[in-house]
Amino acid sequence: LGTHSSPLRESNGKRIGTLIVFHDITRLRRLETVRREFAANVSHEIKTPLTAIKGFVETLLGGAVDDPEAARRFLRIIEKHADRLTAIIEDLMKLSEIEQKGRNRGIGLKREAMAPVIRNAVEVCRVRADEKKIAVEVDCDEAVVAEINAHFLEQAVVNLVDNALKYSGTGKAVRVRSRLIKDSVEIRIEDEGIGIPGSHLPRLFERFYRVDKSRSRKEGGTGLGLAIVKHIVQAHGGKIDVESTPGKGSTFIIRLPTVGGVNGTDPPECGSA
Ligand code: ADP
């Protein structure tokens, strides 16, 4: 708690009391801590690949460059770390774009059909799905219309489908479904992958939080995917939930407010977005 006090006087200057103002600075302090931790995390995440790149470059300059086979191997490793840096920076830029737009005039929502957004997102994940021999099953209610930013929502679904593929074994099933349930649109991304222990669920959507750091790295994860999803869903006035059983699989559920539009009927202008 921060306090500030000043004397209270009558117009003739006679002191009649003291004005004490209490500021609740807990929230400010918490924000400050979050900001500081974030900066430390970013620095750490960027420093790791940079240190590796520098190390392998030094090894090459120290003589390894004369052994073509070793040189090629080291260059591949350098390339992998450079790709990692690019992925981190791209994800940081996406996060800050959504945050900034959310803070200013919003991300710009338009009434649009949901099914094409989901199909496009699944298509973006095709390469990884094929690599893992996973046929992503899509089951969308074609009539669902909602107030969305198609570009950002596609990004959120891409991140969730990509995770479902990353954290599932070869040949497992991934299902994406969208439905209108009462006055909200539900998008479910379901996998039969490794699952997430309950103790990790409360922090799962924090930036750079990972259950298994080495698995995330191996799969090319940045630890920012779910934070991006959360920000996008919140910018739509929606909610994101997860249900998971270790060893059995996970289901991520996006719930967005809708303006209706089922079976081609014109929805009421209720301004619910
Ligand atoms: P990452 O880039 O590491 O995948 P995310 O923010 O997308 O980062 O996810 C955070 C962590 O949550 C992941 O590192 C992983 O441990 C866990 N996770 C996310 N999605 C799934 C899933 N579908 N199945 C199992 N674990 C998951």
PDB file of C-alpha atoms and ligand atoms in Angstrom:
ATOM      1  CA  LEU A   1       0.000   0.000   0.000  1.00  0.00           C
ATOM      2  CA  GLY A   2       1.388   3.475  -0.878  1.00  0.00           C
ATOM      3  CA  THR A   3       0.295   6.512   1.176  1.00  0.00           C
ATOM      4  CA  HIS A   4       0.405  10.219   0.611  1.00  0.00           C
ATOM      5  CA  SER A   5      -0.623  12.854   3.169  1.00  0.00           C
ATOM      6  CA  SER A   6      -1.139  16.626   3.103  1.00  0.00           C
ATOM      7  CA  PRO A   7      -2.562  19.148   5.612  1.00  0.00           C
ATOM      8  CA  LEU A   8      -6.188  20.250   5.169  1.00  0.00           C
ATOM      9  CA  ARG A   9      -6.663  23.993   5.849  1.00  0.00           C
ATOM     10  CA  GLU A  10      -9.507  26.458   5.913  1.00  0.00           C
ATOM     11  CA  SER A  11      -9.361  29.500   3.566  1.00  0.00           C
ATOM     12  CA  ASN A  12      -7.725  31.545   6.385  1.00  0.00           C
ATOM     13  CA  GLY A  13      -4.907  29.002   6.539  1.00  0.00           C
ATOM     14  CA  LYS A  14      -6.013  27.399   9.820  1.00  0.00           C
ATOM     15  CA  ARG A  15      -5.147  23.730   9.859  1.00  0.00           C
ATOM     16  CA  ILE A  16      -8.259  21.627  10.415  1.00  0.00           C
ATOM     17  CA  GLY A  17      -6.980  18.166   9.623  1.00  0.00           C
ATOM     18  CA  THR A  18      -4.880  15.952   7.440  1.00  0.00           C
ATOM     19  CA  LEU A  19      -5.813  14.359   4.134  1.00  0.00           C
ATOM     20  CA  ILE A  20      -4.375  10.887   3.767  1.00  0.00           C
ATOM     21  CA  VAL A  21      -4.637   9.114   0.417  1.00  0.00           C
ATOM     22  CA  PHE A  22      -4.028   5.366   0.226  1.00  0.00           C
ATOM     23  CA  HIS A  23      -3.020   3.891  -3.128  1.00  0.00           C
ATOM     24  CA  ASP A  24      -3.386   0.168  -3.661  1.00  0.00           C
ATOM     25  CA  ILE A  25      -0.119  -0.577  -5.448  1.00  0.00           C
ATOM     26  CA  THR A  26      -0.297  -4.371  -5.183  1.00  0.00           C
ATOM     27  CA  ARG A  27      -1.583  -4.617  -8.757  1.00  0.00           C
ATOM     28  CA  LEU A  28       1.066  -2.204 -10.042  1.00  0.00           C
ATOM     29  CA  ARG A  29       3.781  -4.138  -8.250  1.00  0.00           C
ATOM     30  CA  ARG A  30       2.511  -7.416  -9.646  1.00  0.00           C
ATOM     31  CA  LEU A  31       2.495  -5.973 -13.169  1.00  0.00           C
ATOM     32  CA  GLU A  32       6.020  -4.721 -12.653  1.00  0.00           C
ATOM     33  CA  THR A  33       7.178  -8.171 -11.469  1.00  0.00           C
ATOM     34  CA  VAL A  34       5.490  -9.869 -14.448  1.00  0.00           C
ATOM     35  CA  ARG A  35       7.186  -7.402 -16.799  1.00  0.00           C
ATOM     36  CA  ARG A  36      10.586  -7.948 -15.206  1.00  0.00           C
ATOM     37  CA  GLU A  37      10.229 -11.743 -15.298  1.00  0.00           C
ATOM     38  CA  PHE A  38       9.160 -11.565 -18.934  1.00  0.00           C
ATOM     39  CA  ALA A  39      12.228  -9.516 -19.908  1.00  0.00           C
ATOM     40  CA  ALA A  40      14.459 -11.988 -18.057  1.00  0.00           C
ATOM     41  CA  ASN A  41      12.763 -14.936 -19.796  1.00  0.00           C
ATOM     42  CA  VAL A  42      13.096 -13.363 -23.242  1.00  0.00           C
ATOM     43  CA  SER A  43      16.786 -12.670 -22.639  1.00  0.00           C
ATOM     44  CA  HIS A  44      17.368 -16.227 -21.477  1.00  0.00           C
ATOM     45  CA  GLU A  45      15.449 -17.806 -24.381  1.00  0.00           C
ATOM     46  CA  ILE A  46      17.386 -15.720 -26.913  1.00  0.00           C
ATOM     47  CA  LYS A  47      20.750 -16.177 -25.251  1.00  0.00           C
ATOM     48  CA  THR A  48      20.635 -19.981 -25.365  1.00  0.00           C
ATOM     49  CA  PRO A  49      20.589 -20.338 -29.180  1.00  0.00           C
ATOM     50  CA  LEU A  50      22.987 -17.395 -29.587  1.00  0.00           C
ATOM     51  CA  THR A  51      25.526 -19.031 -27.272  1.00  0.00           C
ATOM     52  CA  ALA A  52      25.219 -22.274 -29.248  1.00  0.00           C
ATOM     53  CA  ILE A  53      25.672 -20.451 -32.572  1.00  0.00           C
ATOM     54  CA  LYS A  54      28.747 -18.628 -31.284  1.00  0.00           C
ATOM     55  CA  GLY A  55      30.211 -21.881 -29.903  1.00  0.00           C
ATOM     56  CA  PHE A  56      29.837 -23.782 -33.169  1.00  0.00           C
ATOM     57  CA  VAL A  57      31.189 -20.872 -35.212  1.00  0.00           C
ATOM     58  CA  GLU A  58      34.279 -20.804 -32.978  1.00  0.00           C
ATOM     59  CA  THR A  59      34.707 -24.567 -33.396  1.00  0.00           C
ATOM     60  CA  LEU A  60      34.502 -24.167 -37.173  1.00  0.00           C
ATOM     61  CA  LEU A  61      36.999 -21.285 -37.192  1.00  0.00           C
ATOM     62  CA  GLY A  62      39.255 -23.286 -34.866  1.00  0.00           C
ATOM     63  CA  GLY A  63      39.792 -25.894 -37.598  1.00  0.00           C
ATOM     64  CA  ALA A  64      36.605 -27.946 -37.992  1.00  0.00           C
ATOM     65  CA  VAL A  65      35.928 -26.072 -41.215  1.00  0.00           C
ATOM     66  CA  ASP A  66      38.636 -28.190 -42.889  1.00  0.00           C
ATOM     67  CA  ASP A  67      36.690 -31.382 -42.213  1.00  0.00           C
ATOM     68  CA  PRO A  68      33.776 -31.124 -44.675  1.00  0.00           C
ATOM     69  CA  GLU A  69      31.635 -33.715 -42.935  1.00  0.00           C
ATOM     70  CA  ALA A  70      31.993 -32.130 -39.460  1.00  0.00           C
ATOM     71  CA  ALA A  71      31.585 -28.663 -40.971  1.00  0.00           C
ATOM     72  CA  ARG A  72      28.273 -29.639 -42.586  1.00  0.00           C
ATOM     73  CA  ARG A  73      27.047 -31.124 -39.302  1.00  0.00           C
ATOM     74  CA  PHE A  74      27.931 -27.978 -37.339  1.00  0.00           C
ATOM     75  CA  LEU A  75      26.363 -25.729 -39.957  1.00  0.00           C
ATOM     76  CA  ARG A  76      23.112 -27.724 -39.687  1.00  0.00           C
ATOM     77  CA  ILE A  77      23.144 -27.167 -35.924  1.00  0.00           C
ATOM     78  CA  ILE A  78      23.792 -23.449 -36.409  1.00  0.00           C
ATOM     79  CA  GLU A  79      20.889 -23.330 -38.876  1.00  0.00           C
ATOM     80  CA  LYS A  80      18.587 -25.028 -36.342  1.00  0.00           C
ATOM     81  CA  HIS A  81      19.438 -22.491 -33.639  1.00  0.00           C
ATOM     82  CA  ALA A  82      18.986 -19.589 -36.064  1.00  0.00           C
ATOM     83  CA  ASP A  83      15.534 -20.994 -36.984  1.00  0.00           C
ATOM     84  CA  ARG A  84      14.753 -21.152 -33.287  1.00  0.00           C
ATOM     85  CA  LEU A  85      15.660 -17.475 -32.847  1.00  0.00           C
ATOM     86  CA  THR A  86      13.422 -16.587 -35.789  1.00  0.00           C
ATOM     87  CA  ALA A  87      10.521 -18.559 -34.295  1.00  0.00           C
ATOM     88  CA  ILE A  88      10.892 -16.825 -30.907  1.00  0.00           C
ATOM     89  CA  ILE A  89      11.028 -13.370 -32.481  1.00  0.00           C
ATOM     90  CA  GLU A  90       8.030 -14.079 -34.763  1.00  0.00           C
ATOM     91  CA  ASP A  91       5.970 -15.280 -31.786  1.00  0.00           C
ATOM     92  CA  LEU A  92       6.992 -12.256 -29.687  1.00  0.00           C
ATOM     93  CA  MET A  93       5.900  -9.975 -32.527  1.00  0.00           C
ATOM     94  CA  LYS A  94       2.529 -11.744 -32.787  1.00  0.00           C
ATOM     95  CA  LEU A  95       1.998 -11.395 -29.038  1.00  0.00           C
ATOM     96  CA  SER A  96       2.826  -7.710 -28.972  1.00  0.00           C
ATOM     97  CA  GLU A  97       0.639  -7.002 -32.040  1.00  0.00           C
ATOM     98  CA  ILE A  98      -2.392  -8.627 -30.400  1.00  0.00           C
ATOM     99  CA  GLU A  99      -1.716  -6.959 -27.051  1.00  0.00           C
ATOM    100  CA  GLN A 100      -1.327  -3.544 -28.634  1.00  0.00           C
ATOM    101  CA  LYS A 101      -4.453  -3.862 -30.790  1.00  0.00           C
ATOM    102  CA  GLY A 102      -6.401  -5.228 -27.817  1.00  0.00           C
ATOM    103  CA  ARG A 103      -5.346  -2.209 -25.728  1.00  0.00           C
ATOM    104  CA  ASN A 104      -6.162   0.340 -28.424  1.00  0.00           C
ATOM    105  CA  ARG A 105      -9.209  -0.060 -30.642  1.00  0.00           C
ATOM    106  CA  GLY A 106      -9.566  -3.837 -30.437  1.00  0.00           C
ATOM    107  CA  ILE A 107      -8.515  -6.367 -33.058  1.00  0.00           C
ATOM    108  CA  GLY A 108     -11.370  -5.506 -35.445  1.00  0.00           C
ATOM    109  CA  LEU A 109     -14.155  -8.100 -35.386  1.00  0.00           C
ATOM    110  CA  LYS A 110     -16.399  -8.888 -38.349  1.00  0.00           C
ATOM    111  CA  ARG A 111     -19.340 -11.264 -38.740  1.00  0.00           C
ATOM    112  CA  GLU A 112     -17.891 -14.248 -40.527  1.00  0.00           C
ATOM    113  CA  ALA A 113     -18.445 -17.958 -41.022  1.00  0.00           C
ATOM    114  CA  MET A 114     -16.363 -20.100 -38.699  1.00  0.00           C
ATOM    115  CA  ALA A 115     -15.919 -23.273 -40.766  1.00  0.00           C
ATOM    116  CA  PRO A 116     -13.542 -21.845 -43.433  1.00  0.00           C
ATOM    117  CA  VAL A 117     -11.320 -20.382 -40.694  1.00  0.00           C
ATOM    118  CA  ILE A 118     -10.980 -23.800 -39.077  1.00  0.00           C
ATOM    119  CA  ARG A 119     -10.401 -25.607 -42.376  1.00  0.00           C
ATOM    120  CA  ASN A 120      -7.662 -23.100 -43.336  1.00  0.00           C
ATOM    121  CA  ALA A 121      -5.996 -23.569 -39.946  1.00  0.00           C
ATOM    122  CA  VAL A 122      -5.949 -27.351 -40.341  1.00  0.00           C
ATOM    123  CA  GLU A 123      -4.520 -26.946 -43.853  1.00  0.00           C
ATOM    124  CA  VAL A 124      -1.637 -24.851 -42.457  1.00  0.00           C
ATOM    125  CA  CYS A 125      -0.742 -27.814 -40.203  1.00  0.00           C
ATOM    126  CA  ARG A 126      -0.836 -30.317 -43.078  1.00  0.00           C
ATOM    127  CA  VAL A 127       2.953 -30.798 -43.317  1.00  0.00           C
ATOM    128  CA  ARG A 128       3.363 -31.766 -39.670  1.00  0.00           C
ATOM    129  CA  ALA A 129       0.223 -33.935 -39.799  1.00  0.00           C
ATOM    130  CA  ASP A 130       1.589 -35.842 -42.809  1.00  0.00           C
ATOM    131  CA  GLU A 131       4.985 -36.264 -41.127  1.00  0.00           C
ATOM    132  CA  LYS A 132       3.268 -37.804 -38.123  1.00  0.00           C
ATOM    133  CA  LYS A 133       0.821 -39.814 -40.250  1.00  0.00           C
ATOM    134  CA  ILE A 134      -2.088 -38.160 -38.484  1.00  0.00           C
ATOM    135  CA  ALA A 135      -5.257 -37.484 -40.456  1.00  0.00           C
ATOM    136  CA  VAL A 136      -6.815 -34.488 -38.714  1.00  0.00           C
ATOM    137  CA  GLU A 137     -10.564 -35.056 -38.560  1.00  0.00           C
ATOM    138  CA  VAL A 138     -12.567 -31.862 -39.059  1.00  0.00           C
ATOM    139  CA  ASP A 139     -16.223 -31.666 -38.114  1.00  0.00           C
ATOM    140  CA  CYS A 140     -17.596 -28.132 -38.371  1.00  0.00           C
ATOM    141  CA  ASP A 141     -21.115 -26.837 -38.179  1.00  0.00           C
ATOM    142  CA  GLU A 142     -21.161 -24.997 -41.526  1.00  0.00           C
ATOM    143  CA  ALA A 143     -23.864 -22.584 -40.374  1.00  0.00           C
ATOM    144  CA  VAL A 144     -21.965 -21.074 -37.460  1.00  0.00           C
ATOM    145  CA  VAL A 145     -21.267 -17.363 -37.822  1.00  0.00           C
ATOM    146  CA  ALA A 146     -19.589 -15.209 -35.188  1.00  0.00           C
ATOM    147  CA  GLU A 147     -17.925 -11.843 -34.654  1.00  0.00           C
ATOM    148  CA  ILE A 148     -14.308 -12.704 -35.357  1.00  0.00           C
ATOM    149  CA  ASN A 149     -11.011 -11.550 -36.719  1.00  0.00           C
ATOM    150  CA  ALA A 150     -10.476 -14.458 -39.121  1.00  0.00           C
ATOM    151  CA  HIS A 151      -6.712 -13.906 -39.368  1.00  0.00           C
ATOM    152  CA  PHE A 152      -6.124 -14.002 -35.610  1.00  0.00           C
ATOM    153  CA  LEU A 153      -8.624 -16.781 -34.930  1.00  0.00           C
ATOM    154  CA  GLU A 154      -6.977 -18.932 -37.608  1.00  0.00           C
ATOM    155  CA  GLN A 155      -3.653 -18.337 -35.821  1.00  0.00           C
ATOM    156  CA  ALA A 156      -5.148 -19.519 -32.503  1.00  0.00           C
ATOM    157  CA  VAL A 157      -6.535 -22.707 -34.061  1.00  0.00           C
ATOM    158  CA  VAL A 158      -3.215 -23.319 -35.896  1.00  0.00           C
ATOM    159  CA  ASN A 159      -1.341 -23.113 -32.576  1.00  0.00           C
ATOM    160  CA  LEU A 160      -3.704 -25.590 -30.910  1.00  0.00           C
ATOM    161  CA  VAL A 161      -3.753 -28.082 -33.804  1.00  0.00           C
ATOM    162  CA  ASP A 162       0.030 -27.787 -34.117  1.00  0.00           C
ATOM    163  CA  ASN A 163       0.397 -28.587 -30.396  1.00  0.00           C
ATOM    164  CA  ALA A 164      -2.018 -31.532 -30.708  1.00  0.00           C
ATOM    165  CA  LEU A 165       0.260 -32.904 -33.454  1.00  0.00           C
ATOM    166  CA  LYS A 166       3.519 -32.044 -31.636  1.00  0.00           C
ATOM    167  CA  TYR A 167       2.519 -33.760 -28.419  1.00  0.00           C
ATOM    168  CA  SER A 168       1.004 -36.896 -30.010  1.00  0.00           C
ATOM    169  CA  GLY A 169       2.690 -40.056 -31.205  1.00  0.00           C
ATOM    170  CA  THR A 170       2.726 -41.176 -34.843  1.00  0.00           C
ATOM    171  CA  GLY A 171      -0.618 -42.416 -36.140  1.00  0.00           C
ATOM    172  CA  LYS A 172      -2.728 -41.029 -33.278  1.00  0.00           C
ATOM    173  CA  ALA A 173      -5.979 -39.165 -33.893  1.00  0.00           C
ATOM    174  CA  VAL A 174      -6.589 -35.411 -33.762  1.00  0.00           C
ATOM    175  CA  ARG A 175     -10.129 -34.050 -34.027  1.00  0.00           C
ATOM    176  CA  VAL A 176     -11.272 -30.474 -34.526  1.00  0.00           C
ATOM    177  CA  ARG A 177     -14.934 -29.681 -34.002  1.00  0.00           C
ATOM    178  CA  SER A 178     -16.992 -26.510 -33.951  1.00  0.00           C
ATOM    179  CA  ARG A 179     -20.527 -26.219 -32.677  1.00  0.00           C
ATOM    180  CA  LEU A 180     -23.024 -23.601 -31.632  1.00  0.00           C
ATOM    181  CA  ILE A 181     -23.889 -24.220 -28.009  1.00  0.00           C
ATOM    182  CA  LYS A 182     -26.535 -21.887 -26.603  1.00  0.00           C
ATOM    183  CA  ASP A 183     -25.139 -18.410 -27.240  1.00  0.00           C
ATOM    184  CA  SER A 184     -21.526 -19.354 -27.784  1.00  0.00           C
ATOM    185  CA  VAL A 185     -19.407 -21.023 -30.416  1.00  0.00           C
ATOM    186  CA  GLU A 186     -17.331 -23.893 -29.159  1.00  0.00           C
ATOM    187  CA  ILE A 187     -14.199 -24.998 -30.993  1.00  0.00           C
ATOM    188  CA  ARG A 188     -12.693 -28.210 -29.584  1.00  0.00           C
ATOM    189  CA  ILE A 189      -9.246 -29.482 -30.503  1.00  0.00           C
ATOM    190  CA  GLU A 190      -8.856 -32.999 -29.196  1.00  0.00           C
ATOM    191  CA  ASP A 191      -5.807 -35.266 -29.234  1.00  0.00           C
ATOM    192  CA  GLU A 192      -4.758 -38.697 -28.012  1.00  0.00           C
ATOM    193  CA  GLY A 193      -1.272 -37.521 -27.117  1.00  0.00           C
ATOM    194  CA  ILE A 194       0.899 -37.438 -24.011  1.00  0.00           C
ATOM    195  CA  GLY A 195      -1.542 -35.364 -21.946  1.00  0.00           C
ATOM    196  CA  ILE A 196      -0.726 -32.780 -19.267  1.00  0.00           C
ATOM    197  CA  PRO A 197      -0.514 -33.478 -15.514  1.00  0.00           C
ATOM    198  CA  GLY A 198      -3.100 -31.463 -13.563  1.00  0.00           C
ATOM    199  CA  SER A 199      -0.449 -29.607 -11.554  1.00  0.00           C
ATOM    200  CA  HIS A 200       0.712 -27.840 -14.746  1.00  0.00           C
ATOM    201  CA  LEU A 201      -2.708 -26.706 -15.951  1.00  0.00           C
ATOM    202  CA  PRO A 202      -2.968 -23.440 -13.948  1.00  0.00           C
ATOM    203  CA  ARG A 203       0.239 -22.033 -15.488  1.00  0.00           C
ATOM    204  CA  LEU A 204      -0.068 -23.557 -18.966  1.00  0.00           C
ATOM    205  CA  PHE A 205      -1.057 -20.326 -20.735  1.00  0.00           C
ATOM    206  CA  GLU A 206       1.807 -18.259 -19.280  1.00  0.00           C
ATOM    207  CA  ARG A 207       4.526 -17.073 -21.637  1.00  0.00           C
ATOM    208  CA  PHE A 208       7.412 -19.526 -21.922  1.00  0.00           C
ATOM    209  CA  TYR A 209       5.766 -22.071 -19.604  1.00  0.00           C
ATOM    210  CA  ARG A 210       6.416 -25.641 -20.722  1.00  0.00           C
ATOM    211  CA  VAL A 211       5.674 -28.985 -19.139  1.00  0.00           C
ATOM    212  CA  ASP A 212       8.675 -30.692 -20.713  1.00  0.00           C
ATOM    213  CA  LYS A 213      11.246 -28.198 -21.909  1.00  0.00           C
ATOM    214  CA  SER A 214      13.368 -30.595 -23.921  1.00  0.00           C
ATOM    215  CA  ARG A 215      10.374 -32.087 -25.758  1.00  0.00           C
ATOM    216  CA  SER A 216       9.099 -28.600 -26.577  1.00  0.00           C
ATOM    217  CA  ARG A 217      12.565 -27.630 -27.929  1.00  0.00           C
ATOM    218  CA  LYS A 218      12.857 -30.822 -29.958  1.00  0.00           C
ATOM    219  CA  GLU A 219       9.492 -30.096 -31.579  1.00  0.00           C
ATOM    220  CA  GLY A 220      10.541 -26.514 -32.371  1.00  0.00           C
ATOM    221  CA  GLY A 221       8.267 -24.970 -29.715  1.00  0.00           C
ATOM    222  CA  THR A 222       8.857 -21.464 -28.382  1.00  0.00           C
ATOM    223  CA  GLY A 223       6.703 -21.735 -25.242  1.00  0.00           C
ATOM    224  CA  LEU A 224       4.625 -18.793 -26.511  1.00  0.00           C
ATOM    225  CA  GLY A 225       1.968 -20.642 -28.532  1.00  0.00           C
ATOM    226  CA  LEU A 226      -0.649 -20.924 -25.781  1.00  0.00           C
ATOM    227  CA  ALA A 227      -0.042 -17.366 -24.531  1.00  0.00           C
ATOM    228  CA  ILE A 228      -0.824 -16.182 -28.076  1.00  0.00           C
ATOM    229  CA  VAL A 229      -3.987 -18.339 -28.133  1.00  0.00           C
ATOM    230  CA  LYS A 230      -5.144 -16.899 -24.809  1.00  0.00           C
ATOM    231  CA  HIS A 231      -4.642 -13.301 -25.941  1.00  0.00           C
ATOM    232  CA  ILE A 232      -6.480 -13.898 -29.228  1.00  0.00           C
ATOM    233  CA  VAL A 233      -9.413 -15.599 -27.520  1.00  0.00           C
ATOM    234  CA  GLN A 234      -9.654 -12.828 -24.899  1.00  0.00           C
ATOM    235  CA  ALA A 235      -9.577 -10.172 -27.627  1.00  0.00           C
ATOM    236  CA  HIS A 236     -12.709 -11.910 -28.999  1.00  0.00           C
ATOM    237  CA  GLY A 237     -14.384 -11.694 -25.597  1.00  0.00           C
ATOM    238  CA  GLY A 238     -14.049 -15.471 -25.310  1.00  0.00           C
ATOM    239  CA  LYS A 239     -12.552 -18.071 -22.999  1.00  0.00           C
ATOM    240  CA  ILE A 240     -10.058 -20.890 -23.392  1.00  0.00           C
ATOM    241  CA  ASP A 241     -10.185 -24.097 -21.339  1.00  0.00           C
ATOM    242  CA  VAL A 242      -8.251 -27.327 -21.246  1.00  0.00           C
ATOM    243  CA  GLU A 243      -9.098 -30.827 -20.092  1.00  0.00           C
ATOM    244  CA  SER A 244      -6.344 -33.396 -20.021  1.00  0.00           C
ATOM    245  CA  THR A 245      -5.434 -36.867 -18.796  1.00  0.00           C
ATOM    246  CA  PRO A 246      -1.745 -37.820 -18.794  1.00  0.00           C
ATOM    247  CA  GLY A 247      -1.141 -40.706 -21.184  1.00  0.00           C
ATOM    248  CA  LYS A 248      -4.605 -40.390 -22.706  1.00  0.00           C
ATOM    249  CA  GLY A 249      -4.760 -36.982 -24.370  1.00  0.00           C
ATOM    250  CA  SER A 250      -5.883 -33.373 -24.148  1.00  0.00           C
ATOM    251  CA  THR A 251      -8.796 -31.262 -25.321  1.00  0.00           C
ATOM    252  CA  PHE A 252      -8.492 -27.493 -25.716  1.00  0.00           C
ATOM    253  CA  ILE A 253     -11.796 -25.651 -25.928  1.00  0.00           C
ATOM    254  CA  ILE A 254     -12.264 -22.129 -27.288  1.00  0.00           C
ATOM    255  CA  ARG A 255     -15.608 -20.529 -26.419  1.00  0.00           C
ATOM    256  CA  LEU A 256     -16.591 -17.355 -28.267  1.00  0.00           C
ATOM    257  CA  PRO A 257     -19.685 -15.213 -28.035  1.00  0.00           C
ATOM    258  CA  THR A 258     -21.775 -15.368 -31.189  1.00  0.00           C
ATOM    259  CA  VAL A 259     -24.428 -13.353 -32.913  1.00  0.00           C
ATOM    260  CA  GLY A 260     -26.166 -16.510 -34.156  1.00  0.00           C
ATOM    261  CA  GLY A 261     -26.702 -17.030 -37.885  1.00  0.00           C
ATOM    262  CA  VAL A 262     -27.742 -20.686 -37.790  1.00  0.00           C
ATOM    263  CA  ASN A 263     -29.152 -22.249 -40.984  1.00  0.00           C
ATOM    264  CA  GLY A 264     -28.983 -19.018 -42.897  1.00  0.00           C
ATOM    265  CA  THR A 265     -31.457 -17.176 -40.660  1.00  0.00           C
ATOM    266  CA  ASP A 266     -30.476 -13.607 -40.054  1.00  0.00           C
ATOM    267  CA  PRO A 267     -29.269 -13.188 -36.500  1.00  0.00           C
ATOM    268  CA  PRO A 268     -30.650 -10.433 -34.287  1.00  0.00           C
ATOM    269  CA  GLU A 269     -28.460  -7.363 -33.973  1.00  0.00           C
ATOM    270  CA  CYS A 270     -27.731  -7.842 -30.304  1.00  0.00           C
ATOM    271  CA  GLY A 271     -24.221  -6.369 -30.291  1.00  0.00           C
ATOM    272  CA  SER A 272     -23.028  -9.181 -28.087  1.00  0.00           C
ATOM    273  CA  ALA A 273     -19.448  -9.269 -29.381  1.00  0.00           C
TER     274      ALA A 273
HETATM  275  P1  ADP B   1       5.417 -24.843 -26.969  1.00  0.00           P
HETATM  276  O1  ADP B   1       5.979 -23.953 -27.999  1.00  0.00           O
HETATM  277  O2  ADP B   1       6.422 -25.326 -25.970  1.00  0.00           O
HETATM  278  O3  ADP B   1       4.578 -25.941 -27.533  1.00  0.00           O
HETATM  279  P2  ADP B   1       2.946 -23.684 -25.928  1.00  0.00           P
HETATM  280  O4  ADP B   1       2.726 -22.385 -25.245  1.00  0.00           O
HETATM  281  O5  ADP B   1       2.235 -23.919 -27.210  1.00  0.00           O
HETATM  282  O6  ADP B   1       4.511 -23.845 -26.084  1.00  0.00           O
HETATM  283  O7  ADP B   1       2.551 -24.838 -24.904  1.00  0.00           O
HETATM  284  C1  ADP B   1       3.090 -24.819 -23.598  1.00  0.00           C
HETATM  285  C2  ADP B   1       3.347 -26.229 -23.102  1.00  0.00           C
HETATM  286  O8  ADP B   1       2.089 -26.895 -22.892  1.00  0.00           O
HETATM  287  C3  ADP B   1       4.103 -27.125 -24.071  1.00  0.00           C
HETATM  288  O9  ADP B   1       5.502 -26.970 -23.929  1.00  0.00           O
HETATM  289  C4  ADP B   1       3.648 -28.508 -23.659  1.00  0.00           C
HETATM  290  O10 ADP B   1       4.404 -28.947 -22.553  1.00  0.00           O
HETATM  291  C5  ADP B   1       2.215 -28.273 -23.185  1.00  0.00           C
HETATM  292  N1  ADP B   1       1.193 -28.593 -24.214  1.00  0.00           N
HETATM  293  C6  ADP B   1       0.550 -27.731 -25.033  1.00  0.00           C
HETATM  294  N2  ADP B   1      -0.343 -28.358 -25.817  1.00  0.00           N
HETATM  295  C7  ADP B   1      -0.283 -29.672 -25.483  1.00  0.00           C
HETATM  296  C8  ADP B   1      -0.980 -30.843 -25.929  1.00  0.00           C
HETATM  297  N3  ADP B   1      -1.910 -30.791 -26.884  1.00  0.00           N
HETATM  298  N4  ADP B   1      -0.644 -32.033 -25.347  1.00  0.00           N
HETATM  299  C9  ADP B   1       0.301 -32.079 -24.378  1.00  0.00           C
HETATM  300  N5  ADP B   1       0.979 -31.014 -23.906  1.00  0.00           N
HETATM  301  C10 ADP B   1       0.697 -29.821 -24.454  1.00  0.00           C
END
